[in-house]
CSV table of C-alpha atoms in Angstrom, one decimal:
chain,number,residue,atom,x,y,z
A,1,MET,CA,-129.1,-85.5,-21.2
A,2,ARG,CA,-131.5,-84.7,-18.3
A,3,LEU,CA,-134.7,-86.8,-18.4
A,4,LEU,CA,-137.7,-84.6,-17.9
A,5,ASP,CA,-140.4,-87.2,-17.3
A,6,GLY,CA,-141.1,-91.0,-17.4
A,7,SER,CA,-140.5,-94.3,-15.6
A,8,SER,CA,-138.1,-97.1,-16.3
A,9,VAL,CA,-137.2,-100.6,-15.1
A,10,GLN,CA,-139.9,-102.5,-13.0
A,11,SER,CA,-139.0,-105.6,-11.0
A,12,CYS,CA,-141.6,-108.4,-11.0
A,13,THR,CA,-141.8,-111.8,-9.5
A,14,ARG,CA,-144.1,-114.7,-10.5
A,15,TYR,CA,-144.7,-117.7,-8.2
A,16,GLY,CA,-145.9,-120.8,-10.0
A,17,GLY,CA,-148.8,-120.1,-12.3
A,18,GLY,CA,-149.9,-117.1,-10.2
A,19,PRO,CA,-150.0,-113.4,-11.3
A,20,GLU,CA,-146.9,-111.3,-11.3
A,21,ASP,CA,-146.0,-109.4,-8.2
A,22,CYS,CA,-144.4,-106.1,-9.4
A,23,ASP,CA,-142.6,-103.4,-7.5
A,24,PRO,CA,-143.5,-99.8,-8.5
A,25,PRO,CA,-141.5,-98.8,-11.6
A,26,ASP,CA,-138.4,-96.7,-11.0
A,27,VAL,CA,-139.1,-93.1,-11.7
A,28,VAL,CA,-136.4,-91.6,-13.9
A,29,SER,CA,-137.6,-88.0,-13.9
A,30,GLY,CA,-134.7,-85.8,-13.2
A,31,GLU,CA,-132.1,-88.5,-13.8
A,32,THR,CA,-129.4,-88.3,-16.4
A,33,LEU,CA,-129.3,-90.4,-19.6
A,34,THR,CA,-125.7,-90.8,-20.6
A,35,ALA,CA,-124.9,-91.8,-24.3
A,36,ALA,CA,-121.4,-92.8,-25.4
A,37,ILE,CA,-121.4,-92.0,-29.1
A,38,ARG,CA,-118.5,-92.0,-31.5
A,39,LEU,CA,-118.2,-88.9,-33.6
A,40,GLN,CA,-118.9,-89.7,-37.2
A,41,LYS,CA,-117.6,-88.0,-40.3
A,42,VAL,CA,-120.0,-88.0,-43.3
A,43,ALA,CA,-118.7,-86.9,-46.6
A,44,GLY,CA,-121.0,-85.8,-49.4
A,45,LYS,CA,-121.8,-83.2,-52.0
A,46,VAL,CA,-124.3,-80.3,-51.9
A,47,THR,CA,-125.3,-78.0,-54.7
A,48,VAL,CA,-124.9,-74.3,-54.2
A,49,ASP,CA,-125.9,-72.0,-57.0
A,50,GLY,CA,-125.6,-74.8,-59.5
A,51,VAL,CA,-122.1,-75.8,-58.3
A,52,ASP,CA,-121.3,-79.0,-56.5
A,53,HIS,CA,-119.5,-78.5,-53.2
A,54,ASN,CA,-117.5,-81.1,-51.3
A,55,VAL,CA,-118.9,-81.1,-47.8
A,56,LEU,CA,-117.8,-82.8,-44.7
A,57,THR,CA,-120.4,-83.2,-41.9
A,58,VAL,CA,-119.5,-84.1,-38.3
A,59,THR,CA,-122.5,-85.8,-36.6
A,60,LEU,CA,-123.6,-87.7,-33.5
A,61,ASP,CA,-126.0,-90.5,-34.4
A,62,MET,CA,-128.0,-91.5,-31.4
A,63,GLY,CA,-128.8,-94.8,-32.9
A,64,GLN,CA,-125.1,-95.7,-32.6
A,65,GLY,CA,-124.8,-95.0,-28.9
A,66,ALA,CA,-124.4,-97.0,-25.7
A,67,PHE,CA,-126.8,-95.8,-23.0
A,68,THR,CA,-127.0,-95.7,-19.2
A,69,VAL,CA,-129.2,-94.0,-16.7
A,70,SER,CA,-127.9,-92.7,-13.4
A,71,ASN,CA,-129.1,-94.1,-10.1
A,72,ILE,CA,-130.6,-97.3,-11.6
A,73,GLU,CA,-129.0,-100.6,-10.8
A,74,LEU,CA,-129.3,-103.1,-13.7
A,75,ASP,CA,-127.9,-106.6,-14.0
A,76,ASP,CA,-125.8,-107.4,-17.1
A,77,ALA,CA,-128.7,-108.9,-19.1
A,78,THR,CA,-131.0,-106.0,-18.4
A,79,LYS,CA,-128.3,-103.5,-19.4
A,80,ILE,CA,-128.1,-105.2,-22.8
A,81,ALA,CA,-131.9,-105.2,-23.1
A,82,PHE,CA,-132.0,-101.5,-22.1
A,83,ASN,CA,-129.5,-100.5,-24.7
A,84,ASP,CA,-131.2,-102.5,-27.4
A,85,ALA,CA,-134.5,-100.9,-26.5
A,86,VAL,CA,-133.1,-97.4,-26.7
A,87,LYS,CA,-131.3,-98.1,-29.9
A,88,ALA,CA,-134.4,-99.6,-31.4
A,89,TYR,CA,-136.3,-96.4,-30.5
A,90,PHE,CA,-133.7,-94.3,-32.3
A,91,ALA,CA,-133.7,-96.6,-35.3
A,92,TYR,CA,-137.4,-95.8,-35.8
A,93,HIS,CA,-137.1,-92.3,-34.6
A,94,PRO,CA,-133.7,-91.1,-36.0
A,95,VAL,CA,-132.0,-88.4,-34.1
A,96,GLN,CA,-128.7,-86.9,-35.4
A,97,PHE,CA,-126.9,-84.0,-33.9
A,98,VAL,CA,-124.9,-82.0,-36.5
A,99,ILE,CA,-121.8,-80.8,-34.8
A,100,ASN,CA,-120.6,-78.9,-37.8
A,101,ARG,CA,-120.6,-78.8,-41.5
A,102,LEU,CA,-117.5,-77.8,-43.4
A,103,ASP,CA,-117.4,-76.9,-47.1
A,104,LEU,CA,-114.0,-78.3,-48.3
A,105,THR,CA,-114.4,-77.1,-51.9
A,106,ASN,CA,-112.1,-74.1,-51.4
A,107,VAL,CA,-110.9,-74.6,-47.9
A,108,PRO,CA,-108.0,-74.3,-47.5
A,109,VAL,CA,-106.0,-73.3,-50.5
A,110,THR,CA,-103.1,-75.5,-49.6
A,111,ASP,CA,-103.6,-79.3,-49.8
A,112,ALA,CA,-101.3,-79.8,-46.8
A,113,LEU,CA,-104.0,-78.1,-44.6
A,114,ARG,CA,-107.0,-79.9,-46.1
A,115,PRO,CA,-108.7,-81.7,-43.1
A,116,ASN,CA,-109.2,-85.4,-43.6
A,117,ASP,CA,-109.7,-86.8,-40.0
A,118,PHE,CA,-109.8,-85.6,-36.4
A,119,VAL,CA,-109.9,-86.6,-32.8
A,120,PHE,CA,-111.6,-84.7,-30.0
A,121,ARG,CA,-110.1,-85.0,-26.5
A,122,PRO,CA,-110.9,-83.1,-23.3
A,123,LEU,CA,-108.1,-81.8,-21.1
A,124,ARG,CA,-108.0,-80.5,-17.6
A,125,THR,CA,-104.9,-78.4,-17.2
A,126,PRO,CA,-102.7,-78.1,-14.1
A,127,ALA,CA,-104.4,-74.7,-13.5
A,128,GLY,CA,-107.8,-76.5,-13.4
A,129,ASN,CA,-109.0,-75.2,-16.8
A,130,ASP,CA,-111.2,-77.6,-18.8
A,131,ILE,CA,-110.4,-77.4,-22.5
A,132,LEU,CA,-111.7,-79.3,-25.5
A,133,GLN,CA,-108.9,-80.2,-27.8
A,134,LEU,CA,-109.4,-80.9,-31.5
A,135,PHE,CA,-106.5,-82.7,-33.2
A,136,ILE,CA,-107.0,-82.3,-37.0
A,137,MET,CA,-105.1,-84.4,-39.4
A,138,THR,CA,-104.5,-82.8,-42.8
A,139,GLY,CA,-102.9,-83.5,-46.1
A,140,GLY,CA,-104.0,-87.2,-46.1
A,141,ARG,CA,-101.8,-88.0,-43.1
A,142,PRO,CA,-103.1,-91.0,-41.0
A,143,LEU,CA,-105.0,-90.2,-37.9
A,144,LEU,CA,-103.2,-90.6,-34.6
A,145,GLU,CA,-104.5,-93.1,-32.0
A,146,TYR,CA,-106.5,-91.5,-29.3
A,147,SER,CA,-103.7,-92.3,-26.8
A,148,GLN,CA,-101.3,-90.3,-28.9
A,149,ALA,CA,-103.4,-87.2,-29.1
A,150,PHE,CA,-101.6,-84.9,-26.6
A,151,LEU,CA,-99.4,-81.8,-26.7
A,152,ASN,CA,-95.8,-82.1,-25.7
A,153,ASP,CA,-94.6,-79.6,-23.1
A,154,VAL,CA,-97.7,-77.4,-23.3
A,155,PRO,CA,-99.4,-77.6,-19.9
A,156,GLU,CA,-101.7,-74.6,-20.5
A,157,PRO,CA,-102.6,-74.4,-24.3
A,158,LEU,CA,-104.9,-71.4,-23.6
A,159,PRO,CA,-103.2,-68.3,-22.1
A,160,LEU,CA,-105.3,-66.3,-19.7
A,161,GLY,CA,-107.9,-64.2,-21.4
A,162,GLN,CA,-108.0,-66.3,-24.6
A,163,SER,CA,-110.7,-68.8,-25.5
A,164,ALA,CA,-109.2,-70.5,-28.6
A,165,SER,CA,-105.7,-71.4,-29.7
A,166,LEU,CA,-104.7,-73.0,-33.0
A,167,MET,CA,-101.3,-74.7,-33.3
A,168,ILE,CA,-99.8,-75.9,-36.6
A,169,ARG,CA,-96.6,-77.9,-36.4
A,170,SER,CA,-93.5,-76.4,-37.9
A,171,GLN,CA,-93.1,-79.0,-40.6
A,172,VAL,CA,-96.4,-78.0,-42.2
A,173,VAL,CA,-95.6,-74.3,-41.8
A,174,PHE,CA,-92.1,-74.4,-43.3
A,175,GLN,CA,-92.6,-77.2,-45.8
A,176,ASN,CA,-96.0,-76.2,-47.2
A,177,VAL,CA,-97.5,-72.9,-45.9
A,178,LEU,CA,-94.5,-70.5,-46.4
A,179,PRO,CA,-93.5,-71.9,-49.8
A,180,ALA,CA,-97.1,-71.5,-51.1
A,181,SER,CA,-97.2,-67.9,-49.8
A,182,MET,CA,-94.0,-66.5,-51.4
A,183,SER,CA,-93.9,-64.1,-54.3
A,184,ALA,CA,-93.7,-65.4,-57.8
A,185,GLY,CA,-90.2,-66.4,-58.8
A,186,TRP,CA,-89.2,-67.4,-55.3
A,187,THR,CA,-89.0,-71.0,-54.3
A,188,LEU,CA,-88.6,-72.2,-50.7
A,189,THR,CA,-87.8,-75.7,-49.5
A,190,GLY,CA,-88.5,-77.0,-46.0
A,191,GLU,CA,-85.5,-78.4,-44.2
A,192,ASN,CA,-85.8,-81.2,-41.6
A,193,PRO,CA,-83.9,-80.3,-38.5
A,194,GLY,CA,-83.2,-84.0,-37.8
A,195,GLY,CA,-84.9,-84.1,-34.4
A,196,GLN,CA,-88.5,-84.7,-33.4
A,197,HIS,CA,-88.5,-81.7,-31.0
A,198,ARG,CA,-86.6,-79.3,-33.2
A,199,ALA,CA,-88.3,-76.7,-35.4
A,200,TRP,CA,-88.1,-76.9,-39.2
A,201,THR,CA,-86.6,-74.1,-41.3
A,202,ALA,CA,-87.1,-73.1,-45.0
A,203,ARG,CA,-84.3,-72.3,-47.4
A,204,VAL,CA,-84.5,-70.2,-50.5
A,205,THR,CA,-83.7,-72.5,-53.4
A,206,GLN,CA,-84.6,-70.0,-56.1
A,207,GLY,CA,-84.9,-66.2,-55.7
A,208,SER,CA,-83.2,-63.0,-56.6
A,209,VAL,CA,-83.5,-59.2,-56.5
A,210,THR,CA,-82.1,-56.9,-59.1
A,211,GLY,CA,-80.2,-53.7,-58.5
A,212,GLN,CA,-78.1,-51.4,-60.5
A,213,VAL,CA,-74.4,-51.1,-59.8
A,214,ASN,CA,-72.9,-48.1,-61.6
A,215,LEU,CA,-69.1,-47.8,-61.2
A,216,SER,CA,-68.8,-44.5,-63.2
A,217,SER,CA,-67.7,-42.7,-60.1
A,218,LEU,CA,-64.5,-44.6,-60.2
A,219,ASN,CA,-63.7,-43.2,-63.7
A,220,HIS,CA,-60.5,-41.1,-63.6
A,221,ARG,CA,-57.7,-39.6,-65.7
A,222,GLU,CA,-54.0,-39.9,-65.2
A,223,SER,CA,-51.4,-37.8,-66.9
A,224,GLN,CA,-47.7,-38.1,-67.3
A,225,SER,CA,-45.2,-35.8,-68.8
A,226,TRP,CA,-41.5,-35.9,-69.8
A,227,GLU,CA,-39.1,-33.7,-71.6
A,228,GLY,CA,-40.7,-33.0,-75.0
A,229,GLY,CA,-43.9,-34.9,-74.5
A,230,GLY,CA,-46.3,-36.8,-72.3
A,231,SER,CA,-49.5,-38.9,-72.2
A,232,ILE,CA,-53.0,-38.9,-70.8
A,233,THR,CA,-54.7,-42.1,-69.7
A,234,ASP,CA,-58.5,-42.3,-69.2
A,235,TYR,CA,-59.9,-45.1,-67.1
A,236,THR,CA,-63.6,-46.1,-67.1
A,237,TYR,CA,-65.2,-49.0,-65.1
A,238,SER,CA,-68.3,-51.1,-65.5
A,239,VAL,CA,-69.7,-54.4,-64.1
A,240,VAL,CA,-69.2,-57.3,-66.5
A,241,GLY,CA,-72.6,-58.1,-68.1
A,242,GLY,CA,-74.1,-54.6,-67.5
A,243,ASN,CA,-75.2,-52.4,-64.6
A,244,ASP,CA,-78.3,-54.5,-63.8
A,245,VAL,CA,-77.0,-57.1,-61.3
A,246,ALA,CA,-79.2,-60.0,-60.1
A,247,TRP,CA,-78.4,-60.8,-56.5
A,248,GLN,CA,-79.1,-64.5,-56.1
A,249,LEU,CA,-80.4,-65.3,-52.6
A,250,ALA,CA,-80.3,-69.1,-52.5
A,251,PHE,CA,-78.1,-68.8,-49.4
A,252,THR,CA,-80.8,-67.3,-47.3
A,253,THR,CA,-83.1,-69.1,-44.9
A,254,PHE,CA,-86.3,-68.5,-42.8
A,255,THR,CA,-86.1,-69.6,-39.2
A,256,CYS,CA,-88.3,-69.2,-36.1
A,257,GLN,CA,-87.2,-67.2,-33.1
A,258,SER,CA,-88.2,-67.5,-29.4
A,259,ASP,CA,-90.0,-64.2,-29.6
A,260,GLY,CA,-92.4,-65.6,-32.2
A,261,GLN,CA,-91.1,-63.6,-35.1
A,262,LEU,CA,-89.5,-65.1,-38.2
A,263,SER,CA,-85.9,-64.5,-38.9
A,264,TYR,CA,-84.6,-64.2,-42.5
A,265,GLY,CA,-81.0,-64.0,-43.6
A,266,GLY,CA,-77.7,-65.6,-44.4
A,267,SER,CA,-74.3,-64.9,-45.7
A,268,GLU,CA,-72.3,-66.1,-48.8
A,269,VAL,CA,-69.1,-65.3,-50.5
A,270,LYS,CA,-69.7,-64.1,-54.1
A,271,THR,CA,-67.4,-63.0,-56.9
A,272,VAL,CA,-67.9,-59.6,-58.5
A,273,ALA,CA,-66.4,-59.2,-62.0
A,274,TYR,CA,-65.8,-55.7,-63.4
A,275,ASN,CA,-64.1,-54.3,-66.4
A,276,GLU,CA,-61.5,-51.6,-66.7
A,277,HIS,CA,-61.3,-49.8,-70.0
A,278,TRP,CA,-58.4,-47.6,-70.7
A,279,CYS,CA,-57.2,-45.3,-73.5
A,280,ILE,CA,-53.7,-43.7,-73.6
A,281,THR,CA,-53.2,-40.6,-75.7
A,282,SER,CA,-49.6,-39.6,-76.3
A,283,TYR,CA,-48.3,-36.2,-77.4
A,284,PRO,CA,-46.8,-34.8,-79.4
A,285,CYS,CA,-48.1,-37.3,-81.9
A,286,PHE,CA,-48.3,-37.3,-85.7
A,287,TRP,CA,-49.9,-40.7,-86.3
A,288,ASP,CA,-52.4,-43.0,-84.4
A,289,CYS,CA,-51.9,-41.2,-81.1
A,290,THR,CA,-54.4,-43.2,-79.0
A,291,THR,CA,-54.2,-46.8,-77.8
A,292,CYS,CA,-57.1,-48.5,-75.9
A,293,GLY,CA,-57.5,-51.7,-74.1
A,294,ASP,CA,-59.5,-53.6,-71.5
A,295,GLN,CA,-58.6,-55.4,-68.3
A,296,GLN,CA,-61.0,-57.5,-66.3
A,297,TYR,CA,-60.8,-57.9,-62.5
A,298,SER,CA,-62.7,-59.8,-59.9
A,299,SER,CA,-63.0,-59.4,-56.2
A,300,SER,CA,-64.5,-61.7,-53.5
A,301,TYR,CA,-67.5,-60.2,-51.9
A,302,THR,CA,-69.1,-61.5,-48.7
A,303,ALA,CA,-72.8,-60.6,-48.8
A,304,VAL,CA,-74.7,-60.6,-45.5
A,305,VAL,CA,-78.5,-60.2,-45.4
A,306,ARG,CA,-80.6,-60.0,-42.2
A,307,ALA,CA,-84.2,-59.2,-41.5
A,308,SER,CA,-86.8,-59.8,-38.8
A,309,LEU,CA,-90.3,-60.6,-40.0
A,310,PRO,CA,-93.0,-59.7,-37.5
A,311,LEU,CA,-96.4,-61.4,-37.7
A,312,SER,CA,-99.6,-59.4,-37.2
A,313,ILE,CA,-103.4,-59.8,-37.6
A,314,THR,CA,-105.0,-57.5,-40.1
A,315,GLY,CA,-108.6,-57.1,-41.2
A,316,SER,CA,-111.7,-58.0,-39.2
A,317,GLY,CA,-114.4,-60.6,-39.0
A,318,ARG,CA,-114.1,-63.3,-41.7
A,319,ASP,CA,-111.7,-61.0,-43.6
A,320,GLN,CA,-109.0,-61.4,-40.9
A,321,ARG,CA,-105.7,-62.5,-42.1
A,322,VAL,CA,-102.2,-63.3,-40.8
A,323,SER,CA,-99.8,-60.9,-42.4
A,324,ILE,CA,-96.1,-60.3,-42.6
A,325,ALA,CA,-95.3,-56.7,-43.4
A,326,VAL,CA,-91.7,-55.6,-43.8
A,327,THR,CA,-90.2,-52.2,-44.5
A,328,GLY,CA,-86.8,-51.5,-46.0
A,329,LYS,CA,-85.6,-50.2,-42.7
A,330,ALA,CA,-86.1,-53.7,-41.2
A,331,VAL,CA,-83.8,-55.3,-43.8
A,332,GLU,CA,-80.0,-55.0,-43.4
A,333,VAL,CA,-77.7,-55.7,-46.3
A,334,GLN,CA,-73.9,-55.6,-45.9
A,335,GLY,CA,-71.0,-56.5,-47.9
A,336,VAL,CA,-67.2,-56.9,-47.4
A,337,PHE,CA,-64.8,-56.9,-50.2
A,338,SER,CA,-61.5,-58.9,-50.2
A,339,GLY,CA,-58.9,-57.0,-52.2
A,340,SER,CA,-58.3,-53.4,-52.9
A,341,GLY,CA,-59.7,-53.1,-56.4
A,342,PRO,CA,-58.0,-51.7,-59.4
A,343,CYS,CA,-55.0,-49.4,-59.2
A,344,LYS,CA,-55.9,-46.0,-57.7
A,345,SER,CA,-59.6,-47.0,-57.5
A,346,ASP,CA,-59.6,-48.5,-54.0
A,347,SER,CA,-63.1,-47.3,-53.3
A,348,LEU,CA,-64.6,-50.1,-55.4
A,349,GLY,CA,-66.0,-51.9,-52.3
A,350,ASP,CA,-67.4,-48.7,-50.9
A,351,GLN,CA,-69.2,-47.9,-54.1
A,352,VAL,CA,-70.8,-51.3,-54.5
A,353,ASN,CA,-71.8,-51.4,-50.8
A,354,GLN,CA,-73.3,-48.0,-50.9
A,355,GLN,CA,-75.4,-48.8,-53.9
A,356,ILE,CA,-76.7,-52.2,-52.8
A,357,ARG,CA,-77.6,-50.8,-49.3
A,358,ALA,CA,-79.5,-48.0,-51.1
A,359,GLN,CA,-81.5,-50.3,-53.4
A,360,LEU,CA,-81.8,-53.9,-52.1
A,361,PRO,CA,-83.5,-53.5,-48.7
A,362,ALA,CA,-86.6,-52.0,-50.2
A,363,LYS,CA,-86.7,-54.6,-53.0
A,364,LEU,CA,-86.2,-57.4,-50.4
A,365,ALA,CA,-88.9,-55.9,-48.1
A,366,ASP,CA,-91.4,-56.1,-51.0
A,367,LYS,CA,-90.6,-59.8,-51.5
A,368,LEU,CA,-90.7,-60.6,-47.8
A,369,SER,CA,-94.2,-59.0,-47.2
A,370,PHE,CA,-96.9,-61.6,-47.7
A,371,SER,CA,-100.0,-63.2,-46.2
A,372,PRO,CA,-100.1,-66.9,-45.6
A,373,THR,CA,-103.7,-67.2,-46.9
A,374,ALA,CA,-104.0,-70.9,-46.2
A,375,ILE,CA,-103.4,-70.3,-42.5
A,376,THR,CA,-106.0,-67.6,-42.3
A,377,VAL,CA,-108.7,-69.6,-44.0
A,378,PHE,CA,-107.9,-72.7,-42.0
A,379,ALA,CA,-108.0,-70.7,-38.7
A,380,LEU,CA,-111.4,-69.2,-39.5
A,381,LYS,CA,-113.2,-72.1,-41.2
A,382,ASN,CA,-111.9,-75.3,-39.7
A,383,LEU,CA,-114.0,-78.1,-38.2
A,384,LEU,CA,-114.6,-76.5,-34.8
A,385,PHE,CA,-116.6,-73.5,-35.7
A,386,PRO,CA,-120.3,-73.5,-36.7
A,387,GLN,CA,-121.3,-71.5,-39.8
A,388,HIS,CA,-122.0,-68.2,-38.0
A,389,ASN,CA,-119.1,-68.3,-35.5
A,390,TYR,CA,-115.5,-67.5,-36.0
A,391,ILE,CA,-112.4,-66.6,-34.0
A,392,CYS,CA,-111.5,-63.0,-33.5
A,393,LEU,CA,-107.7,-63.5,-33.9
A,394,ASN,CA,-105.5,-61.2,-31.9
A,395,THR,CA,-102.1,-62.9,-31.7
A,396,SER,CA,-99.9,-64.9,-34.2
A,397,ALA,CA,-96.4,-66.2,-33.7
A,398,ILE,CA,-94.0,-68.9,-34.8
A,399,PRO,CA,-91.7,-69.7,-31.9
A,400,GLY,CA,-91.4,-73.2,-33.2
A,401,ASP,CA,-94.8,-74.5,-34.2
A,402,MET,CA,-97.2,-71.8,-35.4
A,403,LEU,CA,-99.6,-70.3,-32.8
A,404,LEU,CA,-102.8,-68.3,-33.3
A,405,LEU,CA,-104.7,-67.0,-30.3
A,406,GLY,CA,-108.1,-65.4,-30.2
A,407,THR,CA,-111.6,-65.4,-28.7
A,408,PHE,CA,-114.9,-66.7,-30.1
A,409,ASP,CA,-117.3,-64.3,-31.8
A,410,GLU,CA,-120.8,-65.8,-31.7
A,411,LYS,CA,-122.6,-63.0,-33.5
A,412,PRO,CA,-124.1,-64.0,-36.9
A,413,THR,CA,-122.5,-62.4,-39.9
């Protein structure tokens, strides 16, 4: 802080019992008062519209600082006296700077992203850019030591033209954020890659889509004749258990890609069971001319699912959100049958493939389109931004850890 006016330390000498001989006091006008003050986190409650809100306030308390003034030489004893005098002043004239106040009542919706502690650290990058870094610990995890607060292999955290970046490590994204964002009925489990510098993945442990598989096009009739008679055999086909088939997707995974998009997919060998119903009618016949029966078959089926999930920013202002929107065209479903199917019905594989390719991509796209609300809320309302400021998000990606880029909007809303 620049001192506007005043004087400070005055050196005096007394000889015997005579009066003090004092030098003129040092003029401090225009000098700089430097205060080293630890950021303090103050938790409390405020009442808004009759509802208690859990509020976290980040403050600088001047009474807790250590003070020096530029261009004034002080011995050790005088430095201590100077500090005590300034602290005493602020004890009787309290001055607190509120850096920010964060309402944690509904921020964020995922406990894994609920802030509990933080470290500020300045950084001068190799390109000469001065950046203020804020390391936020969430989910009750212990705060890192100040010496450990640094980014691995990220020499320039802010790309040219951006004023803010938010990075969320992949463990939180794949273990907490994505599972909390999925559609009802789907369950994801984060998987540890087994290495500190490798990105996590998420595997579907529960999830399915339902499609109809109708094998009626395989129905056919065969006839035989011989001298004085013959027979007609009708064959009809159906999937065991009914035409509504639930395709379990527990073999699929979500992984990050170098281009920042999420990749979804996997392959698994399944078994498809189907029923062949036949009826043989013989002629000429004078008694119980028709005989019917059933035969069950099964074929191995290798199901392959692939999709690329692009991230985008939708909405504006405080209604911005990170979204993943997928169309059926972006989802690829393939299948390969092992075996030729029932006699004279070798198109079984073609029929099943044709029908699942016609139905499942759109159904999967609907499940794979979602918005990680916790990320959006966290990005817009975390500790760094005062009440009327927010980030105008313009880029989101998950090349490993999740990255959000944007610029500050300082206009009141």
